[in-house]
Short mmCIF file of C-alpha atoms and ligand atoms in Angstrom, two decimals:
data_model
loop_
_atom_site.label_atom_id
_atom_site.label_comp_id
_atom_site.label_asym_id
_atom_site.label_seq_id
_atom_site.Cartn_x
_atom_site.Cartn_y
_atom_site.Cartn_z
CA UNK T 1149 -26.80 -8.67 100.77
CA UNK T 1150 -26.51 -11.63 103.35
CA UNK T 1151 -23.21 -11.22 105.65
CA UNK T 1152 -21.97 -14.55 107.27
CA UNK T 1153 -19.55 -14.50 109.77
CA UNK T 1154 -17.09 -17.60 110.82
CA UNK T 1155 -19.47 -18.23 113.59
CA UNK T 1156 -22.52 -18.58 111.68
CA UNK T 1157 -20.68 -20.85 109.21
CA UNK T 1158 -20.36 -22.98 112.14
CA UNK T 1159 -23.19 -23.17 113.87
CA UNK T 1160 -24.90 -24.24 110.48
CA UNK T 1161 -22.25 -26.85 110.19
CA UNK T 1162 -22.61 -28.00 113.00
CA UNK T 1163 -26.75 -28.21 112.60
CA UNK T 1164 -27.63 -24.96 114.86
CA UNK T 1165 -30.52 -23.07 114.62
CA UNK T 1166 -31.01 -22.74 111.09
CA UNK T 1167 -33.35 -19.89 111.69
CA UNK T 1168 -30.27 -17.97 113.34
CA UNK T 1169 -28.80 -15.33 111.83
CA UNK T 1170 -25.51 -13.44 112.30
CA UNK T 1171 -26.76 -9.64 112.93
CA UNK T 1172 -23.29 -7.96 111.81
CA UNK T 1173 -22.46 -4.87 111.52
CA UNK T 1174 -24.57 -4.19 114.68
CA UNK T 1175 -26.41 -1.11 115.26
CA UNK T 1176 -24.16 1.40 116.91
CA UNK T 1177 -25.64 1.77 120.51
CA UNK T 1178 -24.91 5.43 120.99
CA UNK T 1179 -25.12 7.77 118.12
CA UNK T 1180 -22.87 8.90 115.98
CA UNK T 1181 -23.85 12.32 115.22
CA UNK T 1182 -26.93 14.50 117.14
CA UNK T 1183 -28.54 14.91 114.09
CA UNK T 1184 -27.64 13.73 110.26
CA UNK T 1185 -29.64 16.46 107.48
CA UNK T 1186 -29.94 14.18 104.38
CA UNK T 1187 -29.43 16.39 101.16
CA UNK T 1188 -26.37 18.18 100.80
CA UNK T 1189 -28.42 20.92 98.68
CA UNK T 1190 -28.63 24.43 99.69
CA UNK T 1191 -31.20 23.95 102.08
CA UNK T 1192 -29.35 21.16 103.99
CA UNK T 1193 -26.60 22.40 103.94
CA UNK T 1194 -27.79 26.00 105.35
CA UNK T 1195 -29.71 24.31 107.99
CA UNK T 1196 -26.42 22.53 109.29
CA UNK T 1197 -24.60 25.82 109.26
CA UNK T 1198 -27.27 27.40 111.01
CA UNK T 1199 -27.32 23.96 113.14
CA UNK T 1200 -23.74 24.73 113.87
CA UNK T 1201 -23.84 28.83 114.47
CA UNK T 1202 -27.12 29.29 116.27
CA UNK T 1203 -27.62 26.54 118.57
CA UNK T 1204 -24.28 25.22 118.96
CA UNK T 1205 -25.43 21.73 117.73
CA UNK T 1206 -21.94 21.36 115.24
CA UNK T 1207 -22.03 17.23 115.64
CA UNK T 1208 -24.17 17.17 112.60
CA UNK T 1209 -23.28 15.46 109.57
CA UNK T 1210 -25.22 16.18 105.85
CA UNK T 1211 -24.98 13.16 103.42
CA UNK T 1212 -25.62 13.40 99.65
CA UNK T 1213 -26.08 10.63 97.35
CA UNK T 1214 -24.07 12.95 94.52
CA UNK T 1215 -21.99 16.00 95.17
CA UNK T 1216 -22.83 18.92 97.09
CA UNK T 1217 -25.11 21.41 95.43
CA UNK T 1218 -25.46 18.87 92.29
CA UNK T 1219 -29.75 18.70 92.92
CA UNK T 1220 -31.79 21.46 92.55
CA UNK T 1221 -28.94 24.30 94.17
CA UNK T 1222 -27.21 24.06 91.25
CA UNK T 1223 -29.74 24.03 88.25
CA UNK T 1224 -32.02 26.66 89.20
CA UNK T 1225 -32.20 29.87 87.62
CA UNK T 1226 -31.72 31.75 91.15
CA UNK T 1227 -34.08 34.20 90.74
CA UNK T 1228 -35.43 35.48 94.20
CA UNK T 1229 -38.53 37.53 95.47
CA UNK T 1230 -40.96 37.29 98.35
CA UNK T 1231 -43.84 38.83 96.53
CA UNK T 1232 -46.10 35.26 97.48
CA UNK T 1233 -49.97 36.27 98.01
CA UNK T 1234 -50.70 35.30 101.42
CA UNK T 1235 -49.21 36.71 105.01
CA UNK T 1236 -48.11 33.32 105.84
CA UNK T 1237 -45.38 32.80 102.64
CA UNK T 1238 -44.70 36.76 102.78
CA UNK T 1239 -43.43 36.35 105.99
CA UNK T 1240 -41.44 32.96 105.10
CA UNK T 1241 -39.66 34.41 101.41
CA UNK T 1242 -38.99 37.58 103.42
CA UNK T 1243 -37.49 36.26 105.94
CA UNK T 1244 -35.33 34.51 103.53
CA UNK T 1245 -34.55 37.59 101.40
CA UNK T 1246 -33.13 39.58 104.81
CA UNK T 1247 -31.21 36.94 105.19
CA UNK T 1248 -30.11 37.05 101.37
CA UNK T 1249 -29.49 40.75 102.17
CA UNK T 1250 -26.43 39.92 104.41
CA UNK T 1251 -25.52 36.24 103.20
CA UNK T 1252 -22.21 36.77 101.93
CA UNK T 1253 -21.12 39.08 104.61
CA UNK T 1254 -22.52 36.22 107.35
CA UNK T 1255 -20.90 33.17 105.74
CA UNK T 1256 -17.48 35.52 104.68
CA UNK T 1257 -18.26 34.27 101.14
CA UNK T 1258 -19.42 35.84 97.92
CA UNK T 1259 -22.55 34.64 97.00
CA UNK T 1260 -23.01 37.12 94.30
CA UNK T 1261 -26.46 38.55 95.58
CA UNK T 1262 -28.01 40.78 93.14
CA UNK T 1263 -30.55 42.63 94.09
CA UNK T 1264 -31.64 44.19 90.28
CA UNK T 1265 -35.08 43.75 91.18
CA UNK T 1266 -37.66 41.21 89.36
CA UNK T 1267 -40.38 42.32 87.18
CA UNK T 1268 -43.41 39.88 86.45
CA UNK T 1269 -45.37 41.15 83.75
CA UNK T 1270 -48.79 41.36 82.73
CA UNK T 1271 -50.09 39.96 79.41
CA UNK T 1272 -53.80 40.32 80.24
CA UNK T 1273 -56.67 41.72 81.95
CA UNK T 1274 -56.84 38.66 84.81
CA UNK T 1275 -52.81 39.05 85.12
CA UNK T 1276 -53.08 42.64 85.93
CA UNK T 1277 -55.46 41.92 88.37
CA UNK T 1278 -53.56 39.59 89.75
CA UNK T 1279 -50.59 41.53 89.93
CA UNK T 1280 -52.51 44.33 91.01
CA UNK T 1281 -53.94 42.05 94.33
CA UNK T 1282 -50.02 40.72 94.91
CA UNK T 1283 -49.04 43.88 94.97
CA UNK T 1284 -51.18 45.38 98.01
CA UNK T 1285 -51.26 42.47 99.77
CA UNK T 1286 -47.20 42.25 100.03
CA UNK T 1287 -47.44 46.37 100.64
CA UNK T 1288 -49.42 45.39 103.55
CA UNK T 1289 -47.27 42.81 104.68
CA UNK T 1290 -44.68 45.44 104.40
CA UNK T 1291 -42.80 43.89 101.21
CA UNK T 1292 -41.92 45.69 98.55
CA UNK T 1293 -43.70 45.40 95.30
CA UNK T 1294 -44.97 48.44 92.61
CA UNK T 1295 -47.00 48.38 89.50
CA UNK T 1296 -45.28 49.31 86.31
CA UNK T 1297 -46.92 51.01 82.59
CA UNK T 1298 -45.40 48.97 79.60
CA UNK T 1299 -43.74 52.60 79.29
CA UNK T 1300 -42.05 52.54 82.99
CA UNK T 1301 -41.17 48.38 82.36
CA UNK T 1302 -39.58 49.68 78.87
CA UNK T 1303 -37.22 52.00 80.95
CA UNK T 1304 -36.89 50.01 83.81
CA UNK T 1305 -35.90 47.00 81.19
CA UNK T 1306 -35.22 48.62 77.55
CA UNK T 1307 -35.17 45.35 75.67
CA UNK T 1308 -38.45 44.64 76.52
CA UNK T 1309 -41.06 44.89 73.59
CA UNK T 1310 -44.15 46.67 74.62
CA UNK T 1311 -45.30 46.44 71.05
CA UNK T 1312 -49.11 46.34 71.42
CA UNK T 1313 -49.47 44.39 68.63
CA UNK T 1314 -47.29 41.18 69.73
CA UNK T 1315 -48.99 37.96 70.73
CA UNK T 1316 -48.97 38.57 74.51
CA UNK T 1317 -48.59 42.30 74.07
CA UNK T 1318 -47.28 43.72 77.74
CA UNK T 1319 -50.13 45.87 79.73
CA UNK T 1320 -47.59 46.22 83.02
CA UNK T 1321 -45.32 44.88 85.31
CA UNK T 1322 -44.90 44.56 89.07
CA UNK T 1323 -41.45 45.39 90.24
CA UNK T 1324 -39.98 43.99 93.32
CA UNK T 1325 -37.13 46.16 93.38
CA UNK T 1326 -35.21 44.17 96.56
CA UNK T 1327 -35.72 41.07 94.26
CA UNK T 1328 -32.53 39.72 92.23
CA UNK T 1329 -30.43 36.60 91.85
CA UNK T 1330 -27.42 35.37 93.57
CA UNK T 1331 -24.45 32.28 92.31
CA UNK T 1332 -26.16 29.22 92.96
CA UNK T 1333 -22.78 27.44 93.76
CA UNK T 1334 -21.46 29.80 95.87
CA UNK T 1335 -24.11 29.54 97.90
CA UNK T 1336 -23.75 25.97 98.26
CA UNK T 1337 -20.19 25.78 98.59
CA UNK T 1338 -20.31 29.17 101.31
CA UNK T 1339 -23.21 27.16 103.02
CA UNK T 1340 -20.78 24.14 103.01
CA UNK T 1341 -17.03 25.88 103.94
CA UNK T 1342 -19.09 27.71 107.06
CA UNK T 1343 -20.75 24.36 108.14
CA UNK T 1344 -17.40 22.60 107.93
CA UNK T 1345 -15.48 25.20 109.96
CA UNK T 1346 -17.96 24.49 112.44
CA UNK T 1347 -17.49 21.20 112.64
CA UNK T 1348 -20.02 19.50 110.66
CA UNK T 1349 -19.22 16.77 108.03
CA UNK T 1350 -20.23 16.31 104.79
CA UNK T 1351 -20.14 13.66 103.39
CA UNK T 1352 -20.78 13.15 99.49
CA UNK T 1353 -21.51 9.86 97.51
CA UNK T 1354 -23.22 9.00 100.49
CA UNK T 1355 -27.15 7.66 99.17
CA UNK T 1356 -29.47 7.26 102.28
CA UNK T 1357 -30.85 3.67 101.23
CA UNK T 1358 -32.99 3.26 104.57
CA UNK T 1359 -34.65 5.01 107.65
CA UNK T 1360 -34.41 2.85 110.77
CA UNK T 1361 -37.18 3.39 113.78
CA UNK T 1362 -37.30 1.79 117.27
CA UNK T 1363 -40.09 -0.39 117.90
CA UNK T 1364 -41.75 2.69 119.63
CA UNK T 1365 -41.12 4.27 116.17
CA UNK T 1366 -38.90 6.94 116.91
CA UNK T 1367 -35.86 7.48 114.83
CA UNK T 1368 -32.64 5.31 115.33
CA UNK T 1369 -30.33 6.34 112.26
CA UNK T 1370 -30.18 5.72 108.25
CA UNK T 1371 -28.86 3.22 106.01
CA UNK T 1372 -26.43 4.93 103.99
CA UNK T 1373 -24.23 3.47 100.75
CA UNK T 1374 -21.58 3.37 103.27
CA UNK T 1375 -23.25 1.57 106.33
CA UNK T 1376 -25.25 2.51 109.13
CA UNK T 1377 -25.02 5.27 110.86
CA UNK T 1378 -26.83 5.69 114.31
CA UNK T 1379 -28.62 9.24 115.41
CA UNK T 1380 -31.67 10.61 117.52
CA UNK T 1381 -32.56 13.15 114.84
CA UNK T 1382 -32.57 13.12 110.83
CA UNK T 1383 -33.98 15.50 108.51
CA UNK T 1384 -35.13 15.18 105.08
CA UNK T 1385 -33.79 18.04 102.43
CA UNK T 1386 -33.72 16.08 99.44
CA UNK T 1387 -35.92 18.03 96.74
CA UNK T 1388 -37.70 15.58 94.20
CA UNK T 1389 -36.96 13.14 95.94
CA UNK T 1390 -38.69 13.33 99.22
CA UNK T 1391 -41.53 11.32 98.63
CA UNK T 1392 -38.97 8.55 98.39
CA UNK T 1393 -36.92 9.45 101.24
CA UNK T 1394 -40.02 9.49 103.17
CA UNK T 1395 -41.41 6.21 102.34
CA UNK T 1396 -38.06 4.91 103.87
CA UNK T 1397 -39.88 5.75 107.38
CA UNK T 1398 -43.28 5.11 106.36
CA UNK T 1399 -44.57 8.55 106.05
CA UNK T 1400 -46.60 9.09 102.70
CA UNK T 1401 -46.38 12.74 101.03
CA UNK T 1402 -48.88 14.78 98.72
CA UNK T 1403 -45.94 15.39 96.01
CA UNK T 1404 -45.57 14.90 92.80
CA UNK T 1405 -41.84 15.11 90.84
CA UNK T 1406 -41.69 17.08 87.50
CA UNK T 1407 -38.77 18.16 85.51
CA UNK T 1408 -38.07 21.62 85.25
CA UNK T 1409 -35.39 22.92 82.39
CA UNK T 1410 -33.32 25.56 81.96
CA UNK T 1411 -30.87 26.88 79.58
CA UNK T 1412 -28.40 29.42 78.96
CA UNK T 1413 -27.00 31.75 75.73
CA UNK T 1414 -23.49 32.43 74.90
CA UNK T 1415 -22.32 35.14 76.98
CA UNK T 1416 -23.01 38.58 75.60
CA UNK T 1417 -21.92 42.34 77.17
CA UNK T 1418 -24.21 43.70 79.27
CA UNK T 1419 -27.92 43.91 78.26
CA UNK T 1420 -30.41 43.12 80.70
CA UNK T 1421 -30.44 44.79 83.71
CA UNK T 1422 -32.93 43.29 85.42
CA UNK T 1423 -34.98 39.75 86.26
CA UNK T 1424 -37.66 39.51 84.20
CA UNK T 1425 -40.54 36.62 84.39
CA UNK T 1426 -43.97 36.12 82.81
CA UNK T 1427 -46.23 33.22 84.22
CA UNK T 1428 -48.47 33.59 81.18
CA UNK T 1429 -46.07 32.57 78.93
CA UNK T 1430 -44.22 30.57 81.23
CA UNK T 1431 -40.35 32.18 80.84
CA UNK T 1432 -38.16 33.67 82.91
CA UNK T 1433 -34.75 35.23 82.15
CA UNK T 1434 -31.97 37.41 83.74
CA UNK T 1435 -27.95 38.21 82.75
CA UNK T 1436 -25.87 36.53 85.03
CA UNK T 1437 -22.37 37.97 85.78
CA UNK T 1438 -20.44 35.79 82.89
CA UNK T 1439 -22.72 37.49 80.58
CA UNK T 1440 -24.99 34.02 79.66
CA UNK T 1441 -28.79 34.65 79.47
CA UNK T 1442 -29.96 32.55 82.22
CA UNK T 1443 -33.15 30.77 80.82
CA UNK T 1444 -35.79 28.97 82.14
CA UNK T 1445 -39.03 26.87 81.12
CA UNK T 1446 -42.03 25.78 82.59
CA UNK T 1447 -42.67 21.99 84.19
CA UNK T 1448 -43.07 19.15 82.40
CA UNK T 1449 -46.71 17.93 82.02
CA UNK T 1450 -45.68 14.47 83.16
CA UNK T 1451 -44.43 13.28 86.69
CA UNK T 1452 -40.86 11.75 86.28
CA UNK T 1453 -37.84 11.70 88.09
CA UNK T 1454 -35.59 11.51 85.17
CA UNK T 1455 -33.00 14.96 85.66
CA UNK T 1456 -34.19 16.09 81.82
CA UNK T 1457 -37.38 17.44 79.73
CA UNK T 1458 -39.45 17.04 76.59
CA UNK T 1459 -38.18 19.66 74.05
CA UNK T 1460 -41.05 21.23 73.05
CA UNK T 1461 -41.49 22.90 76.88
CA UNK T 1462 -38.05 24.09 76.08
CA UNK T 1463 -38.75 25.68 72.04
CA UNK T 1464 -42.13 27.06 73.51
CA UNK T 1465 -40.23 29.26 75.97
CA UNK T 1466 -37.17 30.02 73.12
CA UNK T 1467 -39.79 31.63 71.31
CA UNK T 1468 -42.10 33.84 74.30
CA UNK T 1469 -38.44 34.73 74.87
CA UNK T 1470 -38.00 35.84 71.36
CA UNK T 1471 -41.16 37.88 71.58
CA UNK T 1472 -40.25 39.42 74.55
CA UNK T 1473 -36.94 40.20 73.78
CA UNK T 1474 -36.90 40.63 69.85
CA UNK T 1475 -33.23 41.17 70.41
CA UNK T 1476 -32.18 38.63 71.96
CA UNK T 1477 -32.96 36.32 68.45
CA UNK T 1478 -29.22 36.17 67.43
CA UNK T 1479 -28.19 34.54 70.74
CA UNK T 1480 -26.90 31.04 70.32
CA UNK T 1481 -27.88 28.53 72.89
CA UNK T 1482 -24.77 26.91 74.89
CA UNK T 1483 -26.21 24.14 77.34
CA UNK T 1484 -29.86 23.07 78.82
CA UNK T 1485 -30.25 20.66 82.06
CA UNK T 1486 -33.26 19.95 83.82
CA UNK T 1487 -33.88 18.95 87.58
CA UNK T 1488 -36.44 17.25 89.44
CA UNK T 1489 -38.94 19.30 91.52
CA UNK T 1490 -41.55 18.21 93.68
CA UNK T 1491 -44.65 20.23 94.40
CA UNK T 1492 -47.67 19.81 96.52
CA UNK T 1493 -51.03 20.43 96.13
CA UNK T 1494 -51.08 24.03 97.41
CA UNK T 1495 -47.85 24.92 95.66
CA UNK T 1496 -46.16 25.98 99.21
CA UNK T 1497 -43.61 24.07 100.68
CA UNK T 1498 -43.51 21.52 103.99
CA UNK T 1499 -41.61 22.60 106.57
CA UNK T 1500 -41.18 21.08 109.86
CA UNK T 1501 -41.91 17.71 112.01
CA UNK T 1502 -43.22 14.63 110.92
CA UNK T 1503 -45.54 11.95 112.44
CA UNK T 1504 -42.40 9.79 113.11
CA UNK T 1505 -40.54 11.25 116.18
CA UNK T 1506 -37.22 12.61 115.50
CA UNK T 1507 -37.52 13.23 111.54
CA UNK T 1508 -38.36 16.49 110.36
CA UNK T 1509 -39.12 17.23 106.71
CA UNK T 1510 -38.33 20.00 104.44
CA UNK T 1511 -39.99 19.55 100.99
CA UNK T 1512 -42.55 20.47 98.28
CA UNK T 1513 -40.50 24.22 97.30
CA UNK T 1514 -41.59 23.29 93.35
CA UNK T 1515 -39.99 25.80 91.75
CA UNK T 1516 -39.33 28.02 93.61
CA UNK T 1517 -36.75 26.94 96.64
CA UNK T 1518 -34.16 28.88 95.89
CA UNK T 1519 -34.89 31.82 96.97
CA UNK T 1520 -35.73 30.04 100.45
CA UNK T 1521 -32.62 28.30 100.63
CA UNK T 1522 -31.15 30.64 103.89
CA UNK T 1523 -34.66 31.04 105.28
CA UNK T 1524 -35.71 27.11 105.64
CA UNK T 1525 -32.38 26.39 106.44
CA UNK T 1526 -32.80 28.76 109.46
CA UNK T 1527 -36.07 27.49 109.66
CA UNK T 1528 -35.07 23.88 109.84
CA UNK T 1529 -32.45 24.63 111.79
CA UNK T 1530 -34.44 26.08 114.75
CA UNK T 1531 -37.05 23.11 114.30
CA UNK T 1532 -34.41 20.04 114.31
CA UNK T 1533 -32.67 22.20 117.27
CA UNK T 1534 -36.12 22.96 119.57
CA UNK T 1535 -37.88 20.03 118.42
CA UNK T 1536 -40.66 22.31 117.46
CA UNK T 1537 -41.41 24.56 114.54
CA UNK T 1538 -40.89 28.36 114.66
CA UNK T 1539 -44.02 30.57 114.40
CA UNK T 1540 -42.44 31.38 111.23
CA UNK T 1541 -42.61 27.99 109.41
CA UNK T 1542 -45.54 26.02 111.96
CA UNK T 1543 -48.22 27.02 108.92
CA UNK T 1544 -46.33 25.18 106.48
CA UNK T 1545 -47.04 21.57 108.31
CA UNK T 1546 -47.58 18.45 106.67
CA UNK T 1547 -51.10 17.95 108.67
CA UNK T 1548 -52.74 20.72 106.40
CA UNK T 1549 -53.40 19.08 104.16
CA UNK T 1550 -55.98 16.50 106.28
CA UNK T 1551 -56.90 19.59 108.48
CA UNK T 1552 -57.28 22.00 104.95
CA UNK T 1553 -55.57 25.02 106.14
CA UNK T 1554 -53.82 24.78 102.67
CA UNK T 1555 -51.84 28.10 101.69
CA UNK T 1556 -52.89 28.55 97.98
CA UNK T 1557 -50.14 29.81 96.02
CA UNK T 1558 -50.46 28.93 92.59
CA UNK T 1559 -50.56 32.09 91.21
CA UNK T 1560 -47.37 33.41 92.69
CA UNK T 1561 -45.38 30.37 91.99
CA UNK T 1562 -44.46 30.97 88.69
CA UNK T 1563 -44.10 28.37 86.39
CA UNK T 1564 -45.54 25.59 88.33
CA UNK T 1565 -48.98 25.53 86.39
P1 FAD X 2447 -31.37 20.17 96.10
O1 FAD X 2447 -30.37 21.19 95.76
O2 FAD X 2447 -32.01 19.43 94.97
O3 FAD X 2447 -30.67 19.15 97.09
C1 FAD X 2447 -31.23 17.90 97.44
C2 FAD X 2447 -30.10 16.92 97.52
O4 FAD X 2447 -30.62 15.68 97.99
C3 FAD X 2447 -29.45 16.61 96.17
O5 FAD X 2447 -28.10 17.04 96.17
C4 FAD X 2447 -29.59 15.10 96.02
O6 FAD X 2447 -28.43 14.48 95.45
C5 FAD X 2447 -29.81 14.66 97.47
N1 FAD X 2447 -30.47 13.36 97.60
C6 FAD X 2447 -31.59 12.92 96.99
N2 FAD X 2447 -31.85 11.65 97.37
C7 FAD X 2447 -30.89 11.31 98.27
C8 FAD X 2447 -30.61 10.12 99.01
N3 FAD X 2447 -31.37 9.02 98.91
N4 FAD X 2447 -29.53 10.12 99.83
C9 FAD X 2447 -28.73 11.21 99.95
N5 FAD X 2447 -28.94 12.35 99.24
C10 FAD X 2447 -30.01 12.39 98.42
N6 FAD X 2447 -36.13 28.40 92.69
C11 FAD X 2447 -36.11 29.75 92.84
O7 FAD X 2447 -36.36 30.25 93.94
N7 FAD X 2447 -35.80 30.58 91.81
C12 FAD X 2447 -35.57 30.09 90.57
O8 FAD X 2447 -35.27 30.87 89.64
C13 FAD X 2447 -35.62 28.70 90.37
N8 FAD X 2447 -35.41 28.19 89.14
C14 FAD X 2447 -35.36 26.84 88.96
C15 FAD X 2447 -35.03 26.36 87.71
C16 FAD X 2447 -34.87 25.00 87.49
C17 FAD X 2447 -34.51 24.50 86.13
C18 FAD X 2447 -35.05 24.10 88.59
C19 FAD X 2447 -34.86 22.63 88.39
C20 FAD X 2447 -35.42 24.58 89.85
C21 FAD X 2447 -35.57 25.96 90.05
N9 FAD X 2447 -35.88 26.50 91.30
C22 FAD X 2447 -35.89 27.86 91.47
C23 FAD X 2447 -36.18 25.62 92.43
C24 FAD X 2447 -34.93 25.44 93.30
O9 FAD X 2447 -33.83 25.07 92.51
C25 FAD X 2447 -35.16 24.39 94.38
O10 FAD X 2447 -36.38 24.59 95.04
C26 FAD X 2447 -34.05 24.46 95.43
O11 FAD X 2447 -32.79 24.59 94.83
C27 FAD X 2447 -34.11 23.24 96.29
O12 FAD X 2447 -32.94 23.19 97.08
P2 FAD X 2447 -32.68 21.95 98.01
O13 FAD X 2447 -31.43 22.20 98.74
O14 FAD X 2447 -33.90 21.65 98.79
O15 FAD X 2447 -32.56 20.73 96.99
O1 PYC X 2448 -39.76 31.22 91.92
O2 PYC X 2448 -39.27 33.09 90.94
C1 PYC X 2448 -39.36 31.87 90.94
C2 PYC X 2448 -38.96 31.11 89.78
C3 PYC X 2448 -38.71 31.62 88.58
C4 PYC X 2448 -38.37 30.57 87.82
C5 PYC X 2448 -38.43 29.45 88.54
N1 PYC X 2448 -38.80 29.81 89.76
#
C-alpha cells in the first residue's frame, strides 16, 4: 500500500516533483533488537532461549505468523532417536538427545520426556541389513542401538505380531533403548516461558512479509504484518516454509514442501510400551500419556504447502498398523492433521550461515526435526551468537550441495521416501 503524508499532498498540489515520494514509516536507524529468529516453532524458540542463557544475547525477539508451536512443534508425532547412519548426524541427534535427557530439569518445565526406547523393525532381507549397518555404525559412534529376534521385539513390545505368515512378516528390530517421545507443546511453551524470563519477546500473529539488505547486502531488518522492524541479525526457523522465507533475501534453497499426516485413537489404558516404527511400511506409532495412539503416515507424493493430505497415505498406514498391531483394530480414530515439511535432497537438515551476511538458516529437518528441536536450537544459537557455525553443525551447510559433501540419510529418515 501507498502512504501519503500532508506534505506529499502538497507538494503534488502544488506541481513538485511528481517522481517524489513520501518514504514514511522510515527505517529505524539503530536496531531494535540484536537479532529477530523468525519462527516461533520449537527450534526458534529454543535457539532464543539458548540466545538468552548461553551468550547473554536476551534482546532477541521470535515472530510467528500464527501462534507459538502451531507449525510443525505441534503436529509431529515426537518420536526421538539419534540412530542416523553417518558420524556427522550421530553426533548432531545425539547431541540433541543429551540435551532431551535434562530438558525439563534445564527449562524448570515438564516436557514429558520418555525415554521407552524406539524399535524400527525389519520386514526384509535389505531392512535387516540395513538395520544391521545402523546399528554398528551408531555403536561406534558410541550411540546406543541393539538388534532384536521377532521373539525379543514380541517381549520387548507384546502387541506386536511376529506372525510369519503376515504380509510384511517381522524378521527383527533395532532398539534404541535411550530413544522415546516427549509433549510437543510443552516443549514449545517451556522453550517459550524460559526465553521470556530472559527477556526475549515473542511476538505471535506477526508474518515476516519481507527481508530488507543494505546496498552492500547485509541484513537491515524484516517486514513484518506489523511494520518494520530494524536488526543486524535474523534467522530463518520457519519449517516448510523456508524456501519462501528465503526468497525474501534472495537466497534460493534445494527444498521441496510435502504434507505429512498424523492421527490419533481414542484413548485406551495402557498398551504399548514402547515407540515402534517401520520405514517399509511407512507407520509409526507410540501411547502417549492421555492414552491416544499417536499415529503417523508417510509424505505425500506431491509438493504442496496446503497443512493437510490425500487420504489414501492415511488408510494405507490404518491398515500396516492393523497388521502390526492386530489388536489395535477396535480403536476408533478421534482427529488427523497434517503439516508442511520441507526436505532436501540428502534428507539432512541446513544448519547455519547464509550467503547474505547476517541471516542464518535453519531448515530442511523433513520429518524428522523434532527430535532436534534442543540441539539446533543450541546449535543456532551458538552460530547467530559467534557468527560462525559450531564444529557440531558446520557439515550441515547450505554450500554442500554445489561442493557435494552431501550427508545421505535417506534410509534413516523414516518416512521421507
Ligand atoms: P515449526 O514448528 O513448523 O515452526 C515454524 C514456524 O514458522 C511456524 O510456527 C510458522 O507459523 C512460522 N512461520 C512460517 N512462515 C512464517 C512467516 N512468513 N513469518 C513468521 N512466521 C512464519 N520429527 C521427529 O523428530 N519425530 C517425529 O515423530 C516427527 N513426526 C512428525 C509428524 C508429522 C505429522 C509432521 C508434520 C512432522 C513430524 N516431524 C517429526 C517433524 C517435526 O515436526 C519438524 O521437523 C519440527 O517440529 C520442526 O520444528 P520447527 O520449530 O523448525 O518448525
Ligand atoms: O524421525 O523418527 C522420526 C520420525 C518418525 C515419524 C516421523 N519422523
Amino acid at each position: 500500500m501507498t502512504r501519503f503524508s500532508i506534505a506529499s499532498l502538497f507538494r503534488n498540489a502544488l506541481g513538485a516533483d511528481q517522481n517524489w515520494r513520501p518514504q514514511w514509516p522510515k527505517p529505524d536507524p539503530k536496531p531494535r533488537y540484536d537479532a529477530i529468529i523468525v519462527g516461533a516453532g520449537g527450534h526458534g524458540l529454543a535457539a532464543a532461549y539458548y540466545l538468552a542463557k548461553e551468550h547473554g544475547i536476551a534482546n532477541v525477539a521470535v515472530l510467528d505468523k500464527g501462534w507459538l508451536g502451531g507449525g510443525n512443534t505441534g503436529r509431529n508425532t515426537t518420536i526421538i532417536r539419534s540412530n542416523y547412519l553417518y558420524d556427522q548426524s550421530a553426533a548432531i541427534y545425539d547431541h540433541a538427545l543429551c540435551l532431551w535427557e535434562g530438558l525439563s530439569q534445564d527449562l524448570n518445565y515438564n516436557v514429558m520426556f520418555s525415554p521407552r526406547g524406539v524399535m524400527m523393525l525389519a520386514h526384509n532381507v535389505h531392512d535387516v541389513q540395513v538395520s544391521m549397518r545402523h546399528i554398528h555404525a551408531n555403536r561406534l559412534n558410541g550411540v546406543d542401538n541393539e538388534w532384536l529376534t521377532p521373539e525379543q521385539a514380541k517381549a520387548y513390545c507384546p502387541p506386536l505380531n511376529i506372525d510369519a505368515g503376515a504380509r510384511y512378516p517381522v524378521l527383527g528390530a533395532a532398539l534404541q533403548r535411550r530413544g522415546g517421545v516427549a509433549r510437543h507443546d510443552a516443549v514449545a511453551w517451556g522453550f517459550a516461558r524460559a526465553a521470556a524470563a530472559r527477556g526475549v519477546d515473542i511476538i505471535e500473529n506477526c508474518a515476516v512479509t519481507g527481508i530488507r539488505r543494505s546496498p552492500d547486502g547485509a541484513v537491515t531488518g524484516v517486514d513484518t504484518a506489523n511494520g518494520f522492524i530494524a536488526t543486524p541479525k535474523v534467522a530463518v526457523s520457519t519449517a516448510g516454509h523456508s524456501s519462501v522465507l528465503m526468497d525474501m533475501a534472495g537466497v534460493r534453497l534445494p527444498l521441496e514442501s510435502f504434507p505429512l499426516q498424523a492421527f490419533v485413537s481414542e484413548p485406551v489404558k495402557p498398551a504399548l510400551p514402547c515407540v515402534v516404527i517401520s520405514n517399509t511400511v511407512h507407520a509409526y506409532i507410540s501411547q502417549s500419556d492421555k492414552g491416544e495412539m499417536v499415529i503417523g503416515a508417510g509424505t505425500d507424493q506431491y509438493v504442496s504447502y496446503s497443512q493437510r493430505g490425500a487420504l489414501h497415505i492415511v488408510e494405507d498406514t490404518v491398515a500396516a498398523v492393523c497388521e502390526l498391531f492386530p489388536e489395535f483394530r477396535r480403536l476408533k480414530m478421534l482427529r488427523n492433521w497434517g503439516g508442511i515439511v520441507d526436505v532436501t535432497p540428502d534428507r539432512s537438515p541446513i544448519l547455519g550461515k547464509t550467503p547474505v551476511p547476517g541471516l542464518y538458516l535453519n531448515c530442511g529437518w523433513g520429518t524428522g526435526g523434532f527430535k532436534a528441536t534442543p540441539g539446533s536450537g543450541h546449535l543456532l544459537a551458538w552460530t547467530i551468537a559467534k557468527d560462525e557455525p559450531h564444529p557440531i553443525n558446520a557439515p550441515f551447510n547450505l554450500d554442500r550441495f554445489r561442493t557435494g559433501r552431501l550427508i545421505d540419510e535417506a534410509a534413516a529418515a523414516a518416512v521421507t521416501h
